[in-house]
Short mmCIF file of C-alpha atoms and ligand atoms in Angstrom, two decimals:
data_model
loop_
_atom_site.label_atom_id
_atom_site.label_comp_id
_atom_site.label_asym_id
_atom_site.label_seq_id
_atom_site.Cartn_x
_atom_site.Cartn_y
_atom_site.Cartn_z
CA UNK A 192 121.33 102.45 88.03
CA UNK A 193 119.22 102.15 91.16
CA UNK A 194 117.44 98.91 91.86
CA UNK A 195 113.74 99.14 90.89
CA UNK A 196 111.64 97.24 93.47
CA UNK A 197 108.52 97.44 91.34
CA UNK A 198 110.08 94.94 88.94
CA UNK A 199 109.82 92.23 91.63
CA UNK A 200 106.02 92.14 91.90
CA UNK A 201 102.85 92.18 89.91
CA UNK A 202 100.94 93.93 92.69
CA UNK A 203 102.25 95.16 95.99
CA UNK A 204 101.26 97.16 98.99
CA UNK A 205 97.85 96.55 100.53
CA UNK A 206 96.45 95.44 97.21
CA UNK A 207 98.27 92.18 97.76
CA UNK A 208 95.99 91.37 100.70
CA UNK A 209 93.83 88.24 100.68
CA UNK A 210 90.34 89.12 99.58
CA UNK A 211 88.08 90.11 102.51
CA UNK A 212 85.66 87.27 101.70
CA UNK A 213 88.40 84.60 101.66
CA UNK A 214 89.82 85.96 104.93
CA UNK A 215 86.46 85.89 106.65
CA UNK A 216 86.01 82.33 105.45
CA UNK A 217 89.39 81.24 106.80
CA UNK A 218 88.75 82.84 110.19
CA UNK A 219 85.15 81.60 110.49
CA UNK A 220 86.03 78.27 112.06
CA UNK A 221 88.49 79.75 114.58
CA UNK A 222 87.22 79.65 118.13
CA UNK A 223 87.02 83.12 119.70
CA UNK A 224 89.52 83.64 122.53
CA UNK A 225 87.97 85.56 125.38
CA UNK A 226 89.41 87.36 128.37
CA UNK A 227 88.08 90.07 130.61
CA UNK A 228 91.01 92.34 129.71
CA UNK A 229 90.66 91.86 125.99
CA UNK A 230 88.88 95.10 125.01
CA UNK A 231 88.94 94.66 121.22
CA UNK A 232 89.39 91.30 119.51
CA UNK A 233 89.01 90.00 115.93
CA UNK A 234 85.20 89.91 116.23
CA UNK A 235 84.67 93.43 114.89
CA UNK A 236 87.44 93.19 112.26
CA UNK A 237 89.03 96.21 113.88
CA UNK A 238 92.43 97.64 113.00
CA UNK A 239 94.24 96.16 116.03
CA UNK A 240 93.76 94.13 119.16
CA UNK A 241 93.53 95.99 122.46
CA UNK A 242 94.38 94.45 125.85
CA UNK A 243 93.87 96.30 129.14
CA UNK A 244 96.93 96.13 131.40
CA UNK A 245 95.53 98.22 134.23
CA UNK A 246 93.10 101.15 134.82
CA UNK A 247 95.44 103.58 133.06
CA UNK A 248 96.91 101.64 130.20
CA UNK A 249 95.80 99.35 127.39
CA UNK A 250 98.15 97.74 124.87
CA UNK A 251 97.41 98.05 121.14
CA UNK A 252 99.02 95.34 118.97
CA UNK A 253 98.99 95.20 115.23
CA UNK A 254 101.10 94.08 112.24
CA UNK A 255 101.20 94.84 108.54
CA UNK A 256 103.73 93.87 105.86
CA UNK A 257 103.66 93.65 102.09
CA UNK A 258 105.59 93.46 98.84
CA UNK A 259 106.86 96.65 97.13
CA UNK A 260 104.40 99.39 96.26
CA UNK A 261 107.02 101.68 94.67
CA UNK A 262 110.41 101.59 92.91
CA UNK A 263 112.69 103.19 95.50
CA UNK A 264 113.77 101.04 98.48
CA UNK A 265 114.01 103.87 101.05
CA UNK A 266 110.54 105.13 100.06
CA UNK A 267 109.17 101.61 100.24
CA UNK A 268 110.49 101.37 103.80
CA UNK A 269 108.88 104.64 104.76
CA UNK A 270 105.51 103.67 103.27
CA UNK A 271 105.49 100.17 104.80
CA UNK A 272 106.24 101.65 108.23
CA UNK A 273 103.72 104.49 107.93
CA UNK A 274 101.13 101.87 106.99
CA UNK A 275 101.91 99.58 109.88
CA UNK A 276 101.88 102.38 112.39
CA UNK A 277 98.55 103.59 111.08
CA UNK A 278 96.47 100.94 112.78
CA UNK A 279 97.67 102.23 116.19
CA UNK A 280 96.52 105.74 115.31
CA UNK A 281 93.18 104.40 114.01
CA UNK A 282 92.60 102.89 117.47
CA UNK A 283 93.38 106.23 119.16
CA UNK A 284 96.75 105.12 120.50
CA UNK A 285 100.40 106.14 120.44
CA UNK A 286 102.97 103.71 119.04
CA UNK A 287 105.82 102.92 121.46
CA UNK A 288 107.81 100.04 120.01
CA UNK A 289 108.04 98.22 116.70
CA UNK A 290 109.60 95.03 115.29
CA UNK A 291 110.88 94.79 111.72
CA UNK A 292 109.37 91.99 109.61
CA UNK A 293 111.65 91.30 106.66
CA UNK A 294 111.52 88.84 103.79
CA UNK A 295 114.45 89.45 101.47
CA UNK A 296 116.22 87.43 98.72
CA UNK A 297 119.84 88.05 99.58
CA UNK A 298 121.12 86.05 96.55
CA UNK A 299 118.97 87.99 94.04
CA UNK A 300 118.95 91.57 95.27
CA UNK A 301 121.95 93.59 96.58
CA UNK A 302 122.00 93.92 100.37
CA UNK A 303 122.26 97.69 99.90
CA UNK A 304 118.59 97.60 98.91
CA UNK A 305 117.64 96.01 102.24
CA UNK A 306 119.65 98.59 104.14
CA UNK A 307 117.74 101.35 102.39
CA UNK A 308 114.35 99.73 103.16
CA UNK A 309 115.27 99.44 106.83
CA UNK A 310 116.50 103.05 106.94
CA UNK A 311 113.21 104.26 105.47
CA UNK A 312 111.27 102.28 108.04
CA UNK A 313 113.36 103.62 110.86
CA UNK A 314 112.84 107.20 109.70
CA UNK A 315 109.05 106.85 110.00
CA UNK A 316 109.18 104.99 113.30
CA UNK A 317 111.35 107.82 114.70
CA UNK A 318 108.90 110.42 113.33
CA UNK A 319 106.17 108.52 115.17
CA UNK A 320 108.17 108.81 118.40
CA UNK A 321 108.49 105.03 118.70
CA UNK A 322 111.51 102.69 118.82
CA UNK A 323 112.53 99.75 116.69
CA UNK A 324 113.46 97.07 119.22
CA UNK A 325 114.19 94.08 117.02
CA UNK A 326 112.80 92.04 114.20
CA UNK A 327 112.92 88.90 112.16
CA UNK A 328 114.23 88.07 108.67
CA UNK A 329 113.54 85.31 106.16
CA UNK A 330 115.25 84.75 102.83
CA UNK A 331 112.38 85.02 100.40
CA UNK A 332 111.38 86.37 97.01
CA UNK A 333 109.73 88.83 96.19
CA UNK A 334 110.88 91.02 99.10
CA UNK A 335 108.38 92.05 101.72
CA UNK A 336 108.63 94.48 104.59
CA UNK A 337 106.54 95.73 107.44
CA UNK A 338 106.33 96.04 111.20
CA UNK A 339 104.65 94.55 114.23
CA UNK A 340 103.77 97.62 116.29
CA UNK A 341 102.88 97.98 119.95
CA UNK A 342 101.04 101.10 121.07
CA UNK A 343 99.36 102.36 124.25
CA UNK A 344 96.02 104.03 124.89
CA UNK A 345 93.92 104.84 127.98
CA UNK A 346 91.36 102.02 128.27
CA UNK A 347 88.47 104.54 128.26
CA UNK A 348 89.80 106.31 125.16
CA UNK A 349 90.02 103.38 122.73
CA UNK A 350 88.68 104.31 119.26
CA UNK A 351 87.08 101.40 117.42
CA UNK A 352 85.23 100.80 114.16
CA UNK A 353 82.06 99.62 115.92
CA UNK A 354 80.73 102.77 117.60
CA UNK A 355 79.31 104.82 114.68
CA UNK A 356 75.93 106.34 115.53
CA UNK A 357 73.23 107.86 113.28
CA UNK A 358 73.64 111.61 112.83
CA UNK A 359 77.43 111.57 112.74
CA UNK A 360 79.27 112.78 109.71
CA UNK A 361 81.96 110.77 107.87
CA UNK A 362 85.30 112.56 107.54
CA UNK A 363 88.09 111.27 105.32
CA UNK A 364 91.57 112.69 105.94
CA UNK A 365 93.50 111.75 102.78
CA UNK A 366 92.52 111.57 99.08
CA UNK A 367 92.21 108.13 97.52
CA UNK A 368 93.38 106.42 94.31
CA UNK A 369 96.80 105.11 95.34
CA UNK A 370 96.37 101.69 93.61
CA UNK A 371 95.17 103.35 90.41
CA UNK A 372 98.17 105.78 90.27
CA UNK A 373 100.66 102.93 90.93
CA UNK A 374 99.00 100.83 88.20
CA UNK A 375 99.20 103.89 85.95
CA UNK A 376 102.89 104.24 86.72
CA UNK A 377 103.52 100.62 85.65
CA UNK A 378 102.01 101.22 82.22
CA UNK A 379 103.73 104.62 82.02
CA UNK A 380 100.46 106.52 81.89
CA UNK A 381 100.64 108.26 85.33
CA UNK A 382 102.20 111.70 85.28
CA UNK A 383 105.41 111.84 87.36
CA UNK A 384 104.10 114.66 89.56
CA UNK A 385 100.94 112.62 90.32
CA UNK A 386 102.98 109.55 91.17
CA UNK A 387 105.17 111.61 93.51
CA UNK A 388 102.08 113.09 95.18
CA UNK A 389 100.75 109.54 95.67
CA UNK A 390 104.07 108.48 97.34
CA UNK A 391 103.88 111.55 99.61
CA UNK A 392 100.31 110.67 100.47
CA UNK A 393 101.38 107.14 101.55
CA UNK A 394 104.36 108.38 103.53
CA UNK A 395 102.22 110.78 105.49
CA UNK A 396 101.55 109.43 109.00
CA UNK A 397 98.06 109.30 110.46
CA UNK A 398 99.59 110.63 113.67
CA UNK A 399 98.10 114.13 113.56
CA UNK A 400 94.73 112.69 112.59
CA UNK A 401 94.90 110.46 115.70
CA UNK A 402 95.79 113.41 117.92
CA UNK A 403 92.87 115.45 116.57
CA UNK A 404 90.49 112.52 117.14
CA UNK A 405 91.57 112.23 120.77
CA UNK A 406 91.39 116.00 121.35
CA UNK A 407 87.75 116.05 120.17
CA UNK A 408 86.80 112.75 121.81
CA UNK A 409 85.95 111.00 118.55
CA UNK A 410 85.35 107.32 119.35
CA UNK A 411 84.75 105.64 116.00
CA UNK A 412 87.29 105.40 113.15
CA UNK A 413 89.27 103.15 110.91
CA UNK A 414 92.11 103.58 108.42
CA UNK A 415 91.51 102.97 104.71
CA UNK A 416 93.78 100.30 103.26
CA UNK A 417 93.47 97.26 100.97
CA UNK A 418 89.71 96.76 101.16
CA UNK A 419 89.16 100.25 99.70
CA UNK A 420 87.04 103.17 100.94
CA UNK A 421 83.85 101.24 100.36
CA UNK A 422 85.16 97.93 101.79
CA UNK A 423 86.33 99.52 105.05
CA UNK A 424 83.16 101.65 105.25
CA UNK A 425 81.15 98.43 104.94
CA UNK A 426 83.15 96.75 107.78
CA UNK A 427 82.62 99.81 109.97
CA UNK A 428 78.92 100.14 109.26
CA UNK A 429 78.33 96.40 109.85
CA UNK A 430 80.29 96.43 113.11
CA UNK A 431 78.31 99.49 114.25
CA UNK A 432 74.90 98.15 113.07
CA UNK A 433 74.16 101.30 111.05
CA UNK A 434 74.08 102.41 107.43
CA UNK A 435 76.69 104.72 105.87
CA UNK A 436 75.48 107.13 103.17
CA UNK A 437 78.41 108.29 101.06
CA UNK A 438 78.30 111.13 98.58
CA UNK A 439 80.69 110.06 95.80
CA UNK A 440 81.07 113.65 94.50
CA UNK A 441 82.57 114.64 97.85
CA UNK A 442 85.25 111.94 97.98
CA UNK A 443 88.71 113.50 97.45
CA UNK A 444 90.71 111.83 94.72
CA UNK A 445 94.48 112.14 94.07
CA UNK A 446 95.29 114.13 90.95
CA UNK A 447 95.11 112.02 87.82
CA UNK A 448 93.05 109.20 89.27
CA UNK A 449 89.79 109.99 87.51
CA UNK A 450 91.54 110.29 84.10
CA UNK A 451 93.40 106.99 84.58
CA UNK A 452 90.18 105.11 85.40
CA UNK A 453 88.58 106.80 82.43
CA UNK A 454 91.21 105.30 80.14
CA UNK A 455 90.58 101.84 81.64
CA UNK A 456 93.43 101.72 84.14
CA UNK A 457 91.55 99.77 86.83
CA UNK A 458 93.57 97.38 89.11
CA UNK A 459 92.16 93.94 89.67
CA UNK A 460 91.76 94.72 93.37
CA UNK A 461 88.91 97.09 92.50
CA UNK A 462 86.86 94.24 91.13
CA UNK A 463 87.69 92.04 94.10
CA UNK A 464 86.51 94.80 96.42
CA UNK A 465 83.40 95.33 94.28
CA UNK A 466 82.64 91.66 94.69
CA UNK A 467 82.94 92.06 98.47
CA UNK A 468 80.64 95.10 98.91
CA UNK A 469 78.15 94.55 96.03
CA UNK A 470 75.44 92.67 97.92
CA UNK A 471 75.33 95.13 100.82
CA UNK A 472 75.65 98.29 98.83
CA UNK A 473 72.99 100.44 97.15
CA UNK A 474 74.57 102.26 94.28
CA UNK A 475 72.74 105.35 93.10
CA UNK A 476 71.40 105.36 89.53
CA UNK A 477 73.47 108.39 88.62
CA UNK A 478 76.68 107.20 90.27
CA UNK A 479 79.63 108.00 88.03
CA UNK A 480 81.41 104.71 87.07
CA UNK A 481 84.90 106.24 87.42
CA UNK A 482 84.12 107.50 90.90
CA UNK A 483 82.66 104.11 91.84
CA UNK A 484 85.82 102.29 90.77
CA UNK A 485 88.02 104.86 92.56
CA UNK A 486 86.11 104.19 95.80
CA UNK A 487 86.90 100.45 95.37
CA UNK A 488 90.61 101.05 94.80
CA UNK A 489 92.89 99.31 97.34
CA UNK A 490 94.78 101.95 99.34
CA UNK A 491 98.18 101.51 100.91
CA UNK A 492 98.75 103.69 103.97
CA UNK A 493 95.48 105.48 103.34
CA UNK A 494 93.82 108.05 105.54
CA UNK A 495 91.49 107.83 108.52
CA UNK A 496 87.78 107.62 108.11
CA UNK A 497 86.18 109.04 111.28
CA UNK A 498 82.65 109.46 112.55
CA UNK A 499 82.26 112.99 113.87
CA UNK A 500 79.22 114.42 115.73
CA UNK A 501 77.74 117.27 113.61
CA UNK A 502 78.58 120.04 116.10
CA UNK A 503 82.28 119.13 115.93
CA UNK A 504 82.59 118.75 112.15
CA UNK A 505 83.62 122.33 111.43
CA UNK A 506 86.42 122.51 113.96
CA UNK A 507 87.73 118.97 113.25
CA UNK A 508 87.80 119.60 109.53
CA UNK A 509 89.52 122.97 110.06
CA UNK A 510 92.19 121.40 112.27
CA UNK A 511 92.80 118.49 109.86
CA UNK A 512 93.22 120.81 106.92
CA UNK A 513 95.34 123.16 108.97
CA UNK A 514 97.88 120.43 109.89
CA UNK A 515 98.95 118.00 107.25
CA UNK A 516 95.70 116.96 105.53
CA UNK A 517 94.71 119.78 103.17
CA UNK A 518 92.35 117.43 101.26
CA UNK A 519 90.31 116.30 104.30
CA UNK A 520 86.62 116.24 103.46
CA UNK A 521 83.18 115.38 104.80
CA UNK A 522 82.13 112.54 102.48
CA UNK A 523 78.86 111.35 103.94
CA UNK A 524 76.88 110.54 107.05
CA UNK A 525 75.84 107.79 109.37
CA UNK A 526 72.08 106.96 109.30
CA UNK A 527 69.91 104.38 111.06
CA UNK A 528 70.33 100.88 109.61
CA UNK A 529 68.26 100.50 106.45
CA UNK A 530 67.94 97.76 103.83
CA UNK A 531 71.54 98.16 102.67
CA UNK A 532 74.60 98.76 104.87
CA UNK A 533 76.07 101.19 102.37
CA UNK A 534 74.30 103.76 100.21
CA UNK A 535 76.52 105.45 97.63
CA UNK A 536 74.92 108.36 95.84
CO1 CO B 789 93.66 99.22 109.45
CO1 CO B 790 96.36 96.61 109.20
CO1 CO B 791 113.06 85.51 115.30
#
């Protein structure tokens, strides 16, 4: 019998993040560190820090790690690595090196499990064209895994979450509902084929999405993770000083998500994210409750949300769907800042 990593945690993946409100509170009192070469810092709550080395090259640095989001160790390694690499793609960069971050209880879980996790991580780092150059391990329970990733980007081609401008369309590359499917799996209500599709969705790199953004000179994007579609949209809209209008009916959901929410399978993270966005969000009178909760679901290794000028929407969407994101969709638009930062209709 294979070791089931899901038995080690109550909630894993990006849903195990600190709540966005608590995090903001903890960081509030930290003095801001400034430097002329620091192009992107924590101020805009972006996906990674960016430091200019010279006129040609800027470094992108980011890290992500978490407790298990699935049963199989190799798959967990793949997902954790895809998720950690994602922040480099969201900034428009290419990952070059990565360090393993490992917390593993060697007395409680067979070492074979750790080997599988590391192999899965290495597979994704190789697929990204980057190298694992080291790491750090701590004996700890429950297990956790992730990467610290370094990427590069041309200093003039950095993509951030703070450059959305009115008139642009919002494109989402991957369907959402990961947290809901995993919760459904735990209570044995998620169909196996839907769980497998959710795993594939998490393993899928945002690499091609990043390439397409650079090709079409997109300059504002983020990746959707633990703070949910609405939480990350809120961060982006606030950082850009605009309002995002999202059409709930257009948001692509993984198969089975709507039905699970309908039967009450709603992870706690959805309510935590609701609490975070509520005050800044105008929810339409006719907004479907199940869709609303799905848009608040914590994603692990979610897709890219990009702001695309209207004249480029058709080609960008076509290219995304033609590569590895068949569910890519236009889900809304950027408008001038109004009373609320988010309008969900
Ligand atoms: Co991110
Ligand atoms: Co991250
Ligand atoms: Co060390």
